[in-house]
XYZ file of C-alpha atoms in Angstrom:
740
model
C 72.443 73.542 155.493
C 75.051 71.828 153.395
C 77.529 74.262 151.431
C 77.043 72.188 148.361
C 73.337 72.476 148.290
C 72.428 74.561 145.618
C 70.163 77.228 147.156
C 70.095 81.049 146.958
C 72.565 83.121 148.771
C 71.543 84.550 152.302
C 72.378 87.843 153.734
C 75.721 86.372 154.829
C 78.480 86.552 152.270
C 79.075 83.262 150.076
C 82.080 82.840 147.678
C 80.127 81.838 144.794
C 83.053 82.166 141.974
C 86.511 81.284 143.439
C 88.891 84.285 143.198
C 92.399 83.873 144.431
C 95.082 86.503 145.824
C 98.705 86.750 144.673
C 101.818 87.403 146.369
C 103.155 90.705 145.788
C 106.612 89.516 144.895
C 105.314 87.016 142.213
C 102.931 89.679 140.784
C 105.708 92.331 140.674
C 108.175 89.850 138.824
C 105.433 88.956 136.169
C 104.489 92.869 135.722
C 108.095 93.707 135.368
C 108.450 91.024 132.699
C 105.471 92.418 130.865
C 107.264 95.696 130.781
C 110.715 94.507 129.727
C 108.680 92.509 126.743
C 106.853 95.582 125.665
C 109.965 97.867 125.901
C 111.909 95.301 123.818
C 109.302 95.132 121.079
C 109.135 98.904 120.846
C 112.756 100.169 120.658
C 112.106 101.955 117.337
C 109.827 104.434 119.232
C 112.308 104.633 122.000
C 115.126 106.111 119.966
C 112.991 108.919 118.702
C 110.686 109.125 121.779
C 110.114 112.979 121.772
C 109.969 113.915 117.982
C 107.785 111.221 116.444
C 104.365 109.735 117.144
C 103.907 106.184 117.276
C 101.074 104.909 114.854
C 101.869 107.965 112.691
C 100.307 111.168 112.017
C 97.987 110.377 108.703
C 94.228 109.231 108.534
C 93.152 108.175 111.935
C 96.181 108.393 113.497
C 96.743 112.033 112.772
C 93.216 112.748 113.817
C 93.414 111.421 117.385
C 96.924 113.353 117.911
C 94.496 116.573 116.595
C 91.957 115.160 119.235
C 94.487 115.492 121.978
C 95.465 119.012 121.215
C 91.707 120.437 120.606
C 90.551 118.627 123.942
C 93.336 120.261 125.862
C 92.536 123.635 124.258
C 89.117 123.899 123.210
C 87.031 121.518 125.230
C 86.217 123.928 128.228
C 86.413 127.097 125.923
C 84.306 126.594 123.022
C 80.420 125.671 123.132
C 80.291 121.895 124.661
C 81.673 119.513 122.538
C 82.442 121.778 119.599
C 85.291 122.142 117.854
C 87.173 124.542 115.427
C 86.674 121.873 112.589
C 83.926 120.974 110.496
C 82.481 124.335 110.406
C 79.424 125.000 110.252
C 78.640 122.032 111.635
C 78.523 121.601 115.619
C 78.800 119.262 118.482
C 81.684 117.654 116.007
C 83.823 116.095 118.990
C 80.797 113.538 119.122
C 81.397 112.644 115.497
C 84.299 110.088 116.652
C 85.700 108.746 119.644
C 86.109 111.876 121.949
C 89.668 110.594 123.246
C 89.150 112.958 126.296
C 90.612 110.702 128.902
C 94.009 109.901 127.287
C 93.994 113.543 126.332
C 94.014 114.663 130.100
C 96.548 112.510 130.842
C 98.702 113.614 127.992
C 97.825 117.309 129.122
C 99.200 116.455 132.834
C 102.364 115.315 131.307
C 102.768 118.145 129.089
C 102.353 120.544 132.175
C 105.479 119.123 133.852
C 107.188 120.049 130.772
C 107.166 116.898 128.455
C 107.026 117.288 125.033
C 103.733 116.396 123.128
C 105.459 113.473 121.240
C 106.762 112.116 124.169
C 103.460 112.588 126.331
C 101.455 111.148 123.660
C 103.785 107.986 123.051
C 104.162 107.291 126.692
C 100.565 107.347 126.917
C 100.087 104.790 124.187
C 102.843 102.631 125.456
C 101.294 102.700 129.113
C 97.859 101.781 127.499
C 99.491 98.813 125.879
C 101.190 97.703 129.092
C 97.939 98.063 131.012
C 96.639 95.565 128.521
C 98.987 92.968 129.735
C 98.570 94.085 133.243
C 94.857 93.705 133.775
C 94.613 90.489 131.569
C 97.403 89.052 134.064
C 95.297 90.621 137.181
C 91.887 88.871 135.704
C 93.662 85.710 134.959
C 95.655 85.172 138.169
C 92.599 85.919 140.209
C 90.463 83.086 137.970
C 93.553 80.485 138.389
C 95.416 81.309 141.286
C 98.595 80.531 139.182
C 100.961 83.345 137.859
C 102.507 81.429 134.825
C 98.990 80.758 133.024
C 98.015 84.278 133.982
C 101.221 85.720 132.553
C 100.845 83.754 129.338
C 97.235 85.084 128.680
C 98.948 88.899 129.406
C 101.585 88.323 127.231
C 99.103 87.249 124.305
C 96.878 90.262 124.859
C 99.432 92.770 125.269
C 101.588 91.369 122.320
C 98.590 90.637 119.819
C 99.566 91.676 116.463
C 96.022 93.031 115.659
C 96.782 95.463 118.137
C 100.103 96.194 117.055
C 99.270 96.665 113.448
C 96.779 99.251 114.618
C 98.932 101.625 116.335
C 97.315 103.919 113.997
C 94.049 103.253 115.638
C 95.360 104.689 119.206
C 91.748 104.290 120.892
C 91.954 100.439 120.058
C 95.073 100.295 122.287
C 92.729 101.072 125.446
C 91.725 97.692 125.554
C 92.663 97.120 129.261
C 89.268 98.417 130.049
C 87.693 95.060 128.897
C 89.780 92.663 131.177
C 89.310 95.045 133.935
C 85.694 95.220 133.657
C 85.732 91.600 133.421
C 87.282 91.545 136.838
C 84.839 93.865 137.969
C 81.882 91.422 137.017
C 83.484 88.369 138.497
C 83.878 89.984 141.855
C 80.293 91.039 141.969
C 79.311 87.192 141.104
C 81.574 86.205 143.975
C 80.107 88.428 146.563
C 77.004 90.583 145.194
C 78.130 93.850 146.481
C 77.306 97.399 145.081
C 80.956 98.566 144.868
C 81.650 96.071 142.518
C 79.150 97.246 140.344
C 80.076 101.001 140.852
C 83.687 99.932 139.699
C 82.046 98.174 136.651
C 80.189 101.488 135.988
C 83.281 103.284 136.226
C 85.152 101.259 133.818
C 82.260 101.869 131.377
C 82.455 105.591 131.620
C 86.352 105.500 131.300
C 86.306 103.308 128.306
C 83.629 105.533 126.988
C 85.941 108.842 127.399
C 88.611 106.708 125.440
C 86.284 104.913 122.700
C 82.840 104.409 122.345
C 83.188 100.861 120.993
C 84.802 99.628 124.189
C 82.145 100.984 125.986
C 79.502 99.062 124.264
C 81.842 96.048 123.995
C 82.234 96.285 128.062
C 78.150 96.478 128.381
C 77.782 93.444 125.996
C 80.441 91.046 127.659
C 79.249 91.779 130.926
C 75.674 91.082 130.290
C 76.200 87.932 128.318
C 78.804 86.728 131.249
C 76.316 87.521 133.723
C 73.412 85.661 131.388
C 75.792 82.704 131.028
C 76.037 82.411 134.970
C 72.510 83.032 135.690
C 71.773 80.064 132.978
C 74.391 78.119 135.056
C 72.720 78.792 138.476
C 69.447 80.590 138.037
C 68.877 80.480 141.716
C 72.430 82.236 142.592
C 71.130 85.885 142.451
C 67.854 87.273 144.044
C 66.155 90.605 143.413
C 68.024 92.522 145.727
C 71.333 91.670 143.967
C 70.016 92.888 140.672
C 68.890 95.988 142.276
C 72.521 96.362 143.849
C 74.035 95.680 140.572
C 71.771 98.285 138.627
C 72.300 101.079 141.400
C 76.095 100.534 141.205
C 76.098 100.703 137.429
C 73.958 103.771 137.626
C 76.339 105.391 140.036
C 79.286 104.495 138.141
C 78.075 105.923 134.851
C 76.957 109.351 136.466
C 80.220 110.784 135.413
C 79.698 109.848 131.819
C 76.305 111.494 131.772
C 77.681 115.258 130.428
C 79.709 113.448 127.833
C 77.033 111.437 126.546
C 74.506 113.868 125.694
C 76.056 114.958 122.586
C 76.334 111.558 121.118
C 72.723 111.327 121.388
C 72.172 114.250 119.364
C 74.528 112.949 116.813
C 72.530 109.871 116.810
C 69.323 111.740 116.263
C 70.690 113.753 113.606
C 72.472 111.124 111.457
C 70.826 107.925 112.671
C 72.854 104.825 113.329
C 74.759 102.818 111.001
C 73.434 101.160 107.980
C 73.588 97.403 107.913
C 75.563 97.488 104.844
C 78.192 99.355 106.463
C 78.759 96.554 109.263
C 78.287 93.743 106.302
C 81.478 95.290 104.449
C 83.470 95.923 107.682
C 82.619 92.537 109.518
C 85.000 89.473 110.141
C 84.602 85.889 108.648
C 86.083 82.424 110.259
C 89.125 82.800 108.469
C 89.693 86.245 110.007
C 90.622 84.499 112.755
C 93.077 82.588 110.919
C 94.641 85.856 109.317
C 96.995 87.870 110.911
C 98.630 91.461 109.674
C 100.800 91.530 106.718
C 103.263 93.102 109.345
C 103.219 89.918 111.156
C 106.731 88.554 111.215
C 105.517 84.715 111.009
C 102.105 84.927 109.777
C 102.330 87.919 107.449
C 101.171 85.630 104.313
C 97.960 85.033 105.994
C 97.012 88.680 105.463
C 94.839 88.243 102.488
C 92.497 85.857 104.165
C 90.730 88.875 105.422
C 90.654 92.671 105.166
C 92.976 94.885 107.410
C 90.300 95.597 109.988
C 89.929 91.675 110.529
C 93.314 90.222 110.725
C 92.167 88.586 114.167
C 94.644 85.575 114.487
C 95.579 85.521 118.337
C 98.213 82.570 117.560
C 97.643 78.837 116.926
C 98.972 77.774 120.490
C 95.697 79.988 121.822
C 93.362 77.650 119.536
C 95.229 74.437 120.930
C 94.731 75.688 124.751
C 91.142 76.587 124.289
C 90.420 73.257 122.478
C 91.903 71.535 125.375
C 89.757 73.272 128.040
C 86.603 73.306 125.946
C 86.840 69.300 125.787
C 86.590 69.583 129.906
C 82.985 71.267 128.943
C 81.698 68.620 127.079
C 83.411 65.705 128.307
C 80.308 63.964 129.915
C 78.902 61.064 128.291
C 75.193 63.018 128.751
C 76.648 65.779 126.358
C 77.691 63.839 123.529
C 74.910 64.350 121.571
C 74.786 68.447 122.018
C 78.438 68.406 121.872
C 78.595 66.848 118.079
C 75.472 68.998 117.129
C 77.440 72.218 118.142
C 80.715 70.943 116.120
C 78.651 70.221 113.204
C 77.015 73.674 113.183
C 80.177 75.189 113.745
C 81.686 73.073 110.978
C 79.141 73.828 108.322
C 79.313 77.718 109.078
C 83.041 77.539 108.398
C 82.655 75.969 105.087
C 79.446 78.312 104.105
C 81.973 81.186 104.793
C 84.231 79.424 101.980
C 81.340 79.293 99.318
C 80.302 82.621 97.233
C 76.906 83.876 96.708
C 74.016 84.813 99.382
C 72.718 81.199 99.703
C 75.895 80.136 101.528
C 75.590 83.509 103.619
C 71.934 82.398 104.666
C 73.300 78.824 105.650
C 75.836 80.533 107.725
C 73.080 82.645 109.578
C 71.134 79.235 110.084
C 74.177 77.769 111.394
C 75.050 80.463 113.736
C 71.616 80.438 115.373
C 71.910 76.700 115.621
C 75.221 76.924 117.140
C 73.896 79.287 119.861
C 70.859 77.190 120.663
C 73.264 73.894 121.130
C 75.641 75.888 123.033
C 72.888 77.291 125.290
C 71.380 73.512 125.778
C 74.672 72.418 126.395
C 75.799 74.648 129.120
C 72.045 74.189 130.767
C 72.566 70.301 130.531
C 76.074 70.611 132.529
C 74.574 72.906 135.075
C 71.843 70.294 135.691
C 74.611 67.638 136.009
C 76.687 69.612 138.469
C 73.533 70.536 140.611
C 72.895 66.870 140.819
C 76.547 66.375 142.188
C 75.704 69.028 144.707
C 77.921 72.069 143.416
C 76.293 75.181 144.460
C 79.700 77.259 143.463
C 80.620 78.120 139.768
C 82.996 75.352 138.967
C 85.936 75.592 136.991
C 84.088 73.301 134.437
C 81.391 75.722 134.664
C 83.653 78.730 134.417
C 85.073 77.294 131.286
C 81.511 76.692 129.717
C 80.231 80.388 130.634
C 83.244 81.995 128.973
C 83.142 79.818 125.921
C 79.339 80.598 125.541
C 80.500 84.417 125.385
C 83.223 83.859 123.137
C 80.896 81.982 120.871
C 78.156 84.497 120.665
C 80.591 87.336 120.247
C 82.373 85.440 117.296
C 79.199 84.997 115.575
C 78.105 88.535 116.223
C 81.592 89.467 114.601
C 80.611 88.130 111.279
C 78.068 90.639 110.649
C 74.693 90.606 109.383
C 75.517 88.098 106.925
C 73.479 89.904 104.233
C 73.466 93.038 102.412
C 69.767 94.866 102.550
C 71.229 97.322 100.142
C 71.540 94.812 97.677
C 67.768 93.133 98.404
C 69.358 90.525 100.739
C 68.166 89.446 103.981
C 70.378 90.089 107.001
C 69.708 87.093 109.291
C 72.887 86.823 111.127
C 73.412 87.306 115.095
C 74.483 90.750 114.527
C 71.129 91.677 113.202
C 69.341 91.080 116.459
C 71.709 92.618 118.370
C 71.746 95.628 115.929
C 67.979 95.733 116.346
C 67.572 95.403 120.090
C 70.291 96.772 122.022
C 70.850 100.760 122.593
C 74.337 101.969 120.950
C 74.721 99.073 118.936
C 73.660 100.357 115.674
C 76.456 102.999 116.127
C 79.122 100.086 115.251
C 80.828 100.145 111.852
C 83.848 98.043 112.274
C 81.873 94.985 113.520
C 84.882 93.029 113.237
C 86.725 94.741 116.020
C 84.152 92.941 118.448
C 86.588 90.197 117.616
C 88.885 92.083 120.140
C 86.718 90.976 123.007
C 86.328 87.374 121.525
C 90.256 86.953 121.534
C 90.549 88.392 125.322
C 87.763 85.522 126.079
C 89.928 82.830 124.173
C 93.030 84.030 126.051
C 91.203 83.852 129.343
C 90.170 80.272 128.268
C 94.026 79.654 127.554
C 94.949 80.469 131.174
C 92.398 78.450 132.612
C 93.435 75.502 130.347
C 96.763 75.943 131.323
C 96.249 75.965 134.841
C 94.135 72.602 134.455
C 97.058 71.231 132.556
C 99.411 72.127 135.465
C 97.317 70.753 137.851
C 96.200 67.481 136.183
C 99.690 66.556 134.564
C 102.166 68.167 137.014
C 103.759 69.827 133.990
C 107.355 71.286 134.633
C 108.035 75.056 134.530
C 110.077 75.048 131.196
C 106.935 73.186 129.499
C 104.545 75.737 131.041
C 106.765 78.828 129.620
C 106.603 77.322 126.215
C 103.246 78.611 125.153
C 104.113 82.157 126.452
C 107.240 81.918 124.339
C 104.863 80.635 121.347
C 102.681 83.473 121.627
C 105.523 86.124 121.705
C 107.027 84.751 118.347
C 103.488 84.250 116.689
C 102.246 87.986 117.334
C 105.852 89.727 116.664
C 105.341 92.422 114.232
C 108.127 93.706 111.957
C 107.158 97.507 111.725
C 104.973 100.200 112.742
C 104.340 103.850 111.921
C 106.491 106.486 113.217
C 106.212 109.955 112.191
C 106.971 113.697 112.822
C 104.738 116.444 112.289
C 105.083 118.118 108.559
C 105.709 122.065 108.869
C 102.811 124.014 107.482
C 104.427 126.769 105.592
C 104.794 130.466 105.907
C 101.297 131.267 104.373
C 99.958 129.658 107.757
C 102.104 131.920 109.382
C 100.976 134.848 107.749
C 97.145 133.928 108.374
C 97.961 133.480 111.744
C 99.381 136.914 112.418
C 96.020 138.455 111.314
C 93.527 139.642 113.957
C 91.841 136.510 115.687
C 88.175 136.141 114.933
C 85.343 134.052 113.854
C 86.256 134.270 110.108
C 86.520 130.798 108.695
C 89.107 129.265 106.688
C 88.992 126.523 103.901
C 91.976 124.727 102.521
C 91.801 122.958 99.062
C 92.185 120.719 97.635
C 89.633 118.661 99.351
C 90.972 115.288 98.242
C 93.605 113.843 95.622
C 91.117 112.874 92.800
C 87.208 112.984 92.213
C 85.100 110.697 90.305
C 83.350 111.839 87.328
C 80.227 112.667 88.848
C 82.283 114.774 91.405
C 82.181 112.336 94.426
C 85.294 111.660 96.093
C 87.508 108.820 94.720
C 89.338 107.546 97.936
C 88.335 108.480 101.189
C 91.725 107.435 102.586
C 93.319 110.272 100.526
C 90.626 112.557 101.716
C 91.510 111.490 105.194
C 95.218 111.953 104.766
C 94.543 115.672 103.161
C 91.992 116.840 105.581
C 93.679 115.530 108.678
C 96.822 117.461 107.535
C 94.874 120.498 107.206
C 93.396 120.155 110.512
C 97.069 120.005 112.284
C 97.890 122.912 110.152
C 95.201 125.151 110.896
C 95.236 124.161 114.585
C 97.286 127.083 115.685
C 95.215 129.634 113.507
C 92.094 129.526 116.279
C 89.779 129.877 113.618
C 86.656 127.913 112.440
C 87.938 125.354 109.623
C 85.616 124.087 107.123
C 87.761 121.156 106.455
C 87.615 117.859 108.677
C 87.629 114.043 108.929
C 85.890 111.617 111.067
C 83.611 108.725 111.464
C 80.692 110.881 110.284
C 80.481 112.318 106.650
C 78.721 115.327 106.353
C 77.013 116.882 103.433
C 79.613 119.431 102.941
C 82.219 116.464 102.626
C 80.143 114.546 100.050
C 79.222 117.497 97.938
C 81.468 120.395 98.196
C 84.368 118.677 96.460
C 82.791 118.821 93.135
C 82.373 122.471 93.254
C 86.293 122.917 93.643
C 87.307 120.378 90.917
C 88.776 123.372 89.456
C 89.926 126.537 91.440
C 89.228 129.357 91.404
C 86.043 129.052 89.170
C 82.499 130.163 89.362
C 81.159 127.019 91.064
C 83.809 127.326 93.690
C 82.937 130.817 94.112
C 79.452 130.411 94.574
C 80.267 127.493 97.125
C 82.405 129.707 99.123
C 79.791 132.475 99.392
C 77.220 129.824 100.597
C 78.941 129.655 104.240
C 78.593 132.290 106.715
C 81.923 133.820 107.827
C 84.137 131.853 105.313
C 86.582 134.697 104.542
C 89.980 132.827 103.886
C 91.157 130.010 101.318
C 94.353 128.496 101.367
C 95.269 126.258 98.281
C 98.041 123.487 98.557
C 99.258 123.359 95.111
C 101.327 120.332 95.714
C 98.377 118.488 96.803
C 96.734 118.663 93.384
C 98.281 116.275 91.002
C 96.619 118.046 87.960
C 98.237 121.657 89.232
C 99.282 124.137 86.473
C 100.994 127.113 87.336
C 100.057 129.100 84.383
C 96.505 128.116 84.240
C 96.340 128.700 87.872
C 97.711 132.222 87.485
C 95.283 132.925 84.741
C 92.210 131.840 86.765
C 93.374 133.912 89.869
C 93.420 136.893 87.566
C 89.836 135.826 86.153
C 88.463 136.066 89.636
C 90.277 138.884 91.342
C 86.949 140.795 92.245
C 85.972 137.502 94.173
C 89.201 136.590 95.573
C 91.852 138.784 96.923
C 95.422 137.135 96.540
C 97.505 137.617 99.732
C 100.488 135.742 98.620
C 102.095 132.412 98.643
C 105.199 130.634 99.953
C 107.928 128.260 98.751
C 105.801 124.918 99.963
C 103.510 125.986 97.191
C 100.555 127.227 99.523
C 98.557 130.280 98.291
C 96.463 132.744 100.471
C 93.008 134.340 99.432
C 90.497 136.310 101.083
C 86.968 135.712 99.976
C 85.297 139.062 98.956
C 82.677 140.207 96.052
C 79.056 140.005 96.504
C 76.306 137.647 95.764
C 72.536 138.723 94.792
C 69.969 137.665 96.581
C 67.696 135.290 94.677
C 65.521 132.253 95.306
C 68.443 129.842 94.174
C 71.000 131.442 97.066
C 71.309 130.128 100.583
C 73.800 130.671 103.498
C 74.503 127.731 106.026
C 74.930 129.016 109.541
C 75.783 127.267 112.719
C 72.917 125.887 114.679
C 74.640 125.713 118.142
C 74.830 127.559 120.156
C 72.433 130.421 119.353
C 74.731 132.963 118.046
C 74.380 136.071 115.961
C 74.672 136.717 112.305
C 75.740 139.773 110.751
C 74.856 140.686 107.181
C 76.112 143.619 105.026
C 73.610 144.192 102.213
C 73.960 146.643 99.265
C 71.369 147.741 96.853
C 71.839 149.757 93.668
C 70.449 153.349 93.887
C 67.304 154.089 92.238
C 67.536 157.583 92.251
C 64.431 158.297 94.027
C 64.551 159.652 97.612
C 63.945 157.096 100.530
C 63.458 154.416 98.365
C 63.781 150.859 99.965
C 62.958 147.425 99.832
C 62.349 144.731 102.471
C 64.421 141.596 102.646
C 63.071 138.701 104.861
C 64.985 135.852 105.993
C 63.944 132.652 106.543
C 65.076 128.841 108.046
C 64.495 126.729 104.923
C 63.189 123.845 107.146
C 60.538 126.396 108.564
C 59.760 128.753 105.570
C 56.507 129.929 106.573
C 57.493 132.489 109.110
C 60.678 134.928 108.716
C 63.274 134.705 111.231
C 64.139 138.200 110.980
C 63.674 141.173 108.125
C 64.938 144.356 107.528
C 64.484 147.344 105.270
C 67.329 148.004 102.844
C 67.468 151.355 101.135
C 68.058 151.617 97.454
C 71.072 154.168 97.740
C 74.013 152.023 96.904
C 75.418 152.144 100.359
C 76.097 149.252 102.530
C 73.925 148.503 105.154
C 74.700 146.160 108.261
C 71.822 144.206 109.985
C 72.441 141.650 112.657
C 70.028 139.138 114.195
C 69.972 136.151 116.505
C 69.947 132.661 115.194
C 66.612 131.112 115.825
C 66.421 128.229 118.149
C 65.271 124.957 116.867
C 65.684 121.339 117.316
C 68.573 121.003 115.143
C 71.920 121.326 117.316
C 74.353 119.493 114.636
C 73.611 120.253 110.976
C 73.882 123.952 110.237
C 70.562 125.889 109.314
C 70.168 126.810 105.996
C 68.988 130.556 105.298
C 66.918 131.461 102.467
C 66.290 135.308 101.352
C 63.152 136.886 99.837
C 63.592 140.534 98.586
C 60.238 142.564 97.989
C 59.473 142.879 94.504
C 62.572 141.216 93.533
C 64.448 144.027 93.396
C 68.508 143.753 92.849
C 69.875 143.341 96.524
C 73.337 142.084 97.119
C 74.962 140.436 100.055
C 78.556 141.687 100.169
C 79.639 140.427 103.738
C 78.396 138.123 106.523
C 80.075 136.847 109.728
C 78.660 134.677 112.514
C 79.407 135.186 116.333
C 78.524 133.123 119.564
């Protein structure tokens, strides 16, 4: 049988995708050059390597530094996926990216004596270095040439979007994307189970860095395989699909224990609403917009929002255009070529026009663009089969990757409609949102642009390789795109911050005996709206992430917290603390089991009035015991006092694991010997039967009562306990605690 006949593969390995090896000397030189370029661009952090954190410590950046500390101390000591923050909510490590794999690497470096800041910085810089290395290996195997591969690698490693988002450290671990592409291509070359296992392991490892990249790997691999099957539908047989599926399953086995908490979170909070993706989506102009920190293109930042300054460099667009022209240069493809260009042109124009009708036009153009692109690739496949090609040609490879880039680009544009305002969401994103498991968890849909840019850089390498073969370009001409990419993606600054000392009040609290008694740090945020809602979630993030760091050494449950999820406590409790101390704030403190201490950080309150504060402290001295303050303006209180059990009172208790609640009741003396009443305790979600009941004597003496937290299907939200007192007699709750 001729090797050029398009027939299904037999049991003997046939090289379907031409992958190329490299020489160790050339690869070492290229990788060394990547290292030098990275170090030159990160000189600022090298000067303070063990004292400052690259990306900073505020907001999201500080959250991931806290996750490192929490994972290393608490992952295997607290109940699975619980943290000390967000009390009384549980499984809170799954409220955001878990960052477990980077944490373990940082912990290993710390075990040999490296300071936390130095370990953290080294891991982040290594991830950025690997972004370049893995992209180089992918493109070198696809092209067989080091210079085109190095150009793509430099483009991905130095991309200004990733550089400007060092405050989102999880995004720096993008090297799993080119590595997973390499595994996919190796499977297509020879459909062996081990390549699929490696792809599954990439998926698992990415999941332990950021859930976003795990979803992107699944999407990218599926799109690439689908496009190749479109080109060569007879290439793979059933046994190859079984090998692929079996390998993926084996590869994701290590991830399964870490997946369960996320499924619980998804069941509790549901997926992201489409309106969130609408506001965090990209536009066509996003790919022409660079970060405001960009040395060359900073003035383009207003063309998009900060999550979508996705410009990879104009030299990339030039190289991609040159490569795509090869895909459709056959006369038989002319009509489809112009139809595709027209659809994309109308899409771009519609993005510049305000109004929802323009968004509908953009959605229509998006779907037509996919249809025309699929038909064009299918027609190209037919032409190549007539010419006797059985392998995936360079032209076919360009077409497959271009189709993936196009679909991912259209997904990154979001739903193109906000259902919250009565619009229809008709964009390509909507289809994947409704059909792909896990896709509904994506909020910052513009981040799919990371995969789009990777595909564009791979196309650039393939185009540059073809230009070298076709035009016999001199070496200095080939190096020019590399130098241009470095210049186009240079950023002139990035955050570097050291830890802020907590103050002696936290040291005083740390010296108290360890217990499960929780602490709350106030104020919640800088300012509230008139209706009591948080004015700025950015300020909320800065305040609460700082509190998470200050409270970490206390090893106590902390009510504060910040992550990708916003709980009912985050949304509703701040309004009760508009003034502190106050009657509403006292009632709120008494509604969380085991909440025993409050730290008030006065310098974070723009409206703080020392004299008014002292008067309020005196007014509520029966409910709050003042334990002292420090020179930083921190004030420590112990929550005391009592609360009468009424129909309005409820107590929030962690739902996981099944711990024990201890309550202290006092009922005023009735003057009658052996007089008593019965207190029944109910789960508010199942108020038919009490979960516990106890007899309280009417003698004015405290009575302790302990009971096990009832099992329920709820594993994330706290249980809400309500009380019923027989004959509505006065019974007071004077203390409560929770143990697990």
